[in-house]
Short mmCIF file of C-alpha atoms in Angstrom, two decimals:
data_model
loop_
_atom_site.label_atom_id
_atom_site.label_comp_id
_atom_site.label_asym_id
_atom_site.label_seq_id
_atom_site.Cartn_x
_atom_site.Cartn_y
_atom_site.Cartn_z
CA UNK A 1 -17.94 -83.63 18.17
CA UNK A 2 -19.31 -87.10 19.38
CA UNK A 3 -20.61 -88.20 22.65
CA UNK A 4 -17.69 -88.79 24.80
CA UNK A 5 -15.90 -85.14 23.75
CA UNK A 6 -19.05 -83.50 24.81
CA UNK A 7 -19.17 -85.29 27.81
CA UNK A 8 -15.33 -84.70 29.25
CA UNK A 9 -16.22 -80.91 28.51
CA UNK A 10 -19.90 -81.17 30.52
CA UNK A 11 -17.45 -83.36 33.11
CA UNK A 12 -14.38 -80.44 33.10
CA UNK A 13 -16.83 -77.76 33.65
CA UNK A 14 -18.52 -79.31 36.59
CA UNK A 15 -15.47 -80.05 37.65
CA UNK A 16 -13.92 -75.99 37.62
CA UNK A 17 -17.57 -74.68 38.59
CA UNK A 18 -17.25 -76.95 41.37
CA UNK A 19 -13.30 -75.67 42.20
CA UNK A 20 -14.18 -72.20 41.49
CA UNK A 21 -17.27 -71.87 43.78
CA UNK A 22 -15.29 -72.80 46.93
CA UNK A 23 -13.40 -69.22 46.16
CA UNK A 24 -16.17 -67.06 44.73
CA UNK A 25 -19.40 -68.39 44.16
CA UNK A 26 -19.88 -66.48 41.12
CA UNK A 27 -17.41 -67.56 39.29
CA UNK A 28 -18.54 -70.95 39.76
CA UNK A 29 -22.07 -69.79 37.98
CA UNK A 30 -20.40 -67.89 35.05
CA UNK A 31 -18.19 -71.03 34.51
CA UNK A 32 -21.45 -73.44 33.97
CA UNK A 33 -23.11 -71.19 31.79
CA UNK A 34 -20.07 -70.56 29.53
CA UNK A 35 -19.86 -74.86 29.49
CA UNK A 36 -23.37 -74.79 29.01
CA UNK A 37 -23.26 -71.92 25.98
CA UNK A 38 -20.42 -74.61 24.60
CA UNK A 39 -22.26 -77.32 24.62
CA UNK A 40 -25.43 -75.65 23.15
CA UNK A 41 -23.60 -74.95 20.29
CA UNK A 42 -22.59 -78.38 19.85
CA UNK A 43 -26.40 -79.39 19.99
CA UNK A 44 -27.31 -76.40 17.47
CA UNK A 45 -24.51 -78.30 15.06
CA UNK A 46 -26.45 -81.54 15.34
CA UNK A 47 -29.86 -80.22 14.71
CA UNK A 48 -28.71 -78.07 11.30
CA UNK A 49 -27.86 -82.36 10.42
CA UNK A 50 -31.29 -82.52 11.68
CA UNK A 51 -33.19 -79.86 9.64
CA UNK A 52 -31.24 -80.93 6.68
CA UNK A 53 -32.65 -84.59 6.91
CA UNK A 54 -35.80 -83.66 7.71
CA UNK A 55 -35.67 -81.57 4.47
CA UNK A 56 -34.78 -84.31 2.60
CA UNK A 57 -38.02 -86.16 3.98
CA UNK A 58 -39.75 -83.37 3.09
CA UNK A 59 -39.20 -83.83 -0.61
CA UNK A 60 -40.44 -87.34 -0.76
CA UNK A 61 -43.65 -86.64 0.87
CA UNK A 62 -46.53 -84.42 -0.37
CA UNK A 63 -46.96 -82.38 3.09
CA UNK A 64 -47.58 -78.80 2.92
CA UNK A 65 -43.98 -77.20 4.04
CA UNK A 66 -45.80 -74.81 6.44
CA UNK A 67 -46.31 -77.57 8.76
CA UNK A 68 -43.25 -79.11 8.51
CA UNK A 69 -41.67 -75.51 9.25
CA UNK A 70 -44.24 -75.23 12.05
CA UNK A 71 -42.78 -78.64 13.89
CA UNK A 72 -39.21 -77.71 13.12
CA UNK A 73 -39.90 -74.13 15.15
CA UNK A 74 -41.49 -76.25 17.94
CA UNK A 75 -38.61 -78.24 17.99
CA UNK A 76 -36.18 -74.87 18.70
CA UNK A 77 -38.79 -73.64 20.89
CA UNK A 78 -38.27 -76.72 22.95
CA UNK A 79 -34.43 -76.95 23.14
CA UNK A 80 -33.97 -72.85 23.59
CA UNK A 81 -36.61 -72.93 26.73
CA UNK A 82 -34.79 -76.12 27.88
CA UNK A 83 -31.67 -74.83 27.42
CA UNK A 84 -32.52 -71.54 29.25
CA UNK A 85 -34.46 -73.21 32.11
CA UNK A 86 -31.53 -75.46 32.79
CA UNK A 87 -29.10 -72.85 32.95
CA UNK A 88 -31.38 -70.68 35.55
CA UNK A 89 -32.29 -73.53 37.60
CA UNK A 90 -28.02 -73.90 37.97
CA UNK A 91 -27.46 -70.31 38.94
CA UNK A 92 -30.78 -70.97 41.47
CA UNK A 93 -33.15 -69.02 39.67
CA UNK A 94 -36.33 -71.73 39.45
CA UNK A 95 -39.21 -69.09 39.50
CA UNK A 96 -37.43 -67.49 36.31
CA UNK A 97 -37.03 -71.22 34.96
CA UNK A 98 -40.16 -71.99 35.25
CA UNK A 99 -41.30 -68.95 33.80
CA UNK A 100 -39.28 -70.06 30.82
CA UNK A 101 -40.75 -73.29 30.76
CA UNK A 102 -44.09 -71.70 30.63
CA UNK A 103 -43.35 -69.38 28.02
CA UNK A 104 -42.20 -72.16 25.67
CA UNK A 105 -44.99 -74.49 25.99
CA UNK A 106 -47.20 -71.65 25.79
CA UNK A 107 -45.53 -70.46 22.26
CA UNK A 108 -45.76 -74.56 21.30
CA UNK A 109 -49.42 -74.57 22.46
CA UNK A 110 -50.29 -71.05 19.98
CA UNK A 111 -47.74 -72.45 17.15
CA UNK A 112 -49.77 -75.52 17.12
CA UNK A 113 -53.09 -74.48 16.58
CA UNK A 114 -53.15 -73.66 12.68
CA UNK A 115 -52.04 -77.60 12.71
CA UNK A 116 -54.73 -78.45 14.96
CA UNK A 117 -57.40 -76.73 12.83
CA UNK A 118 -56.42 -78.46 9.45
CA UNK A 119 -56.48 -81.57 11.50
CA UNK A 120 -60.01 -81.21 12.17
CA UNK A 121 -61.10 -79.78 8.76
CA UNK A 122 -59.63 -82.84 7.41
CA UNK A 123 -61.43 -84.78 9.82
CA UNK A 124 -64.66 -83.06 8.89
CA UNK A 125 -64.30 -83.59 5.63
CA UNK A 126 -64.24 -87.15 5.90
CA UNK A 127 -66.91 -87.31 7.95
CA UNK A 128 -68.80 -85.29 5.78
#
């Protein structure tokens, strides 16, 4: 799908959230998050384009794989707790959101130290 497909179905579904709350709130919410659920899948289409490339990257540099792997889960990370924050904050939910939000940056933060620590061996070594 390109741009202007996924934005007539973000557009529609504000559009029958927006109809469907003046009858029954909830149907209003369920109706976003289904749109939402749509369009996530649409973004997880794009990044498999994405892992692929980044793949191909891989193979013409020498970088241990583990850290590549490491960036690529800190990329999901980020999209999944963005995803999931966005769609409480909607419903009116933002102490859950921004439990969400913590949660991910706190799974980035512990995902990233094995990275941090061969940074600074490396940098040691140099020094040394």
């Amino acid at each position: 799908m390109n741009i202007i497909q996924i934005a007539m179905i973000g557009v529609l579904g504000v559009l029958l959230s927006i109809q469907f709350k003046s009858g029954r709130a909830e149907y209003g919410i369920y109706m976003s998050v289904a749109v939402s659920i749509l369009l996530f899948g649409c973004i997880v289409e794009r990044l498999g384009a994405f892992v692929s490339m980044f793949q191909e990257i891989q193979s013409f540099m020498k970088i241990d794989a583990s850290y590549l792997s490491t960036l690529l889960k800190m990329v999901g990370i980020t999209y999944v707790g963005e995803f999931a924050s966005s769609v409480c904050k909607d419903s009116g939910y933002q102490t859950i959101a921004s439990q969400i939000e913590l949660f991910s940056k706190l799974s980035i933060l512990v995902l990233s130290v094995p990275v941090l620590t061969a940074l600074l061996q490396t940098i040691q070594e140099f020094l040394t």
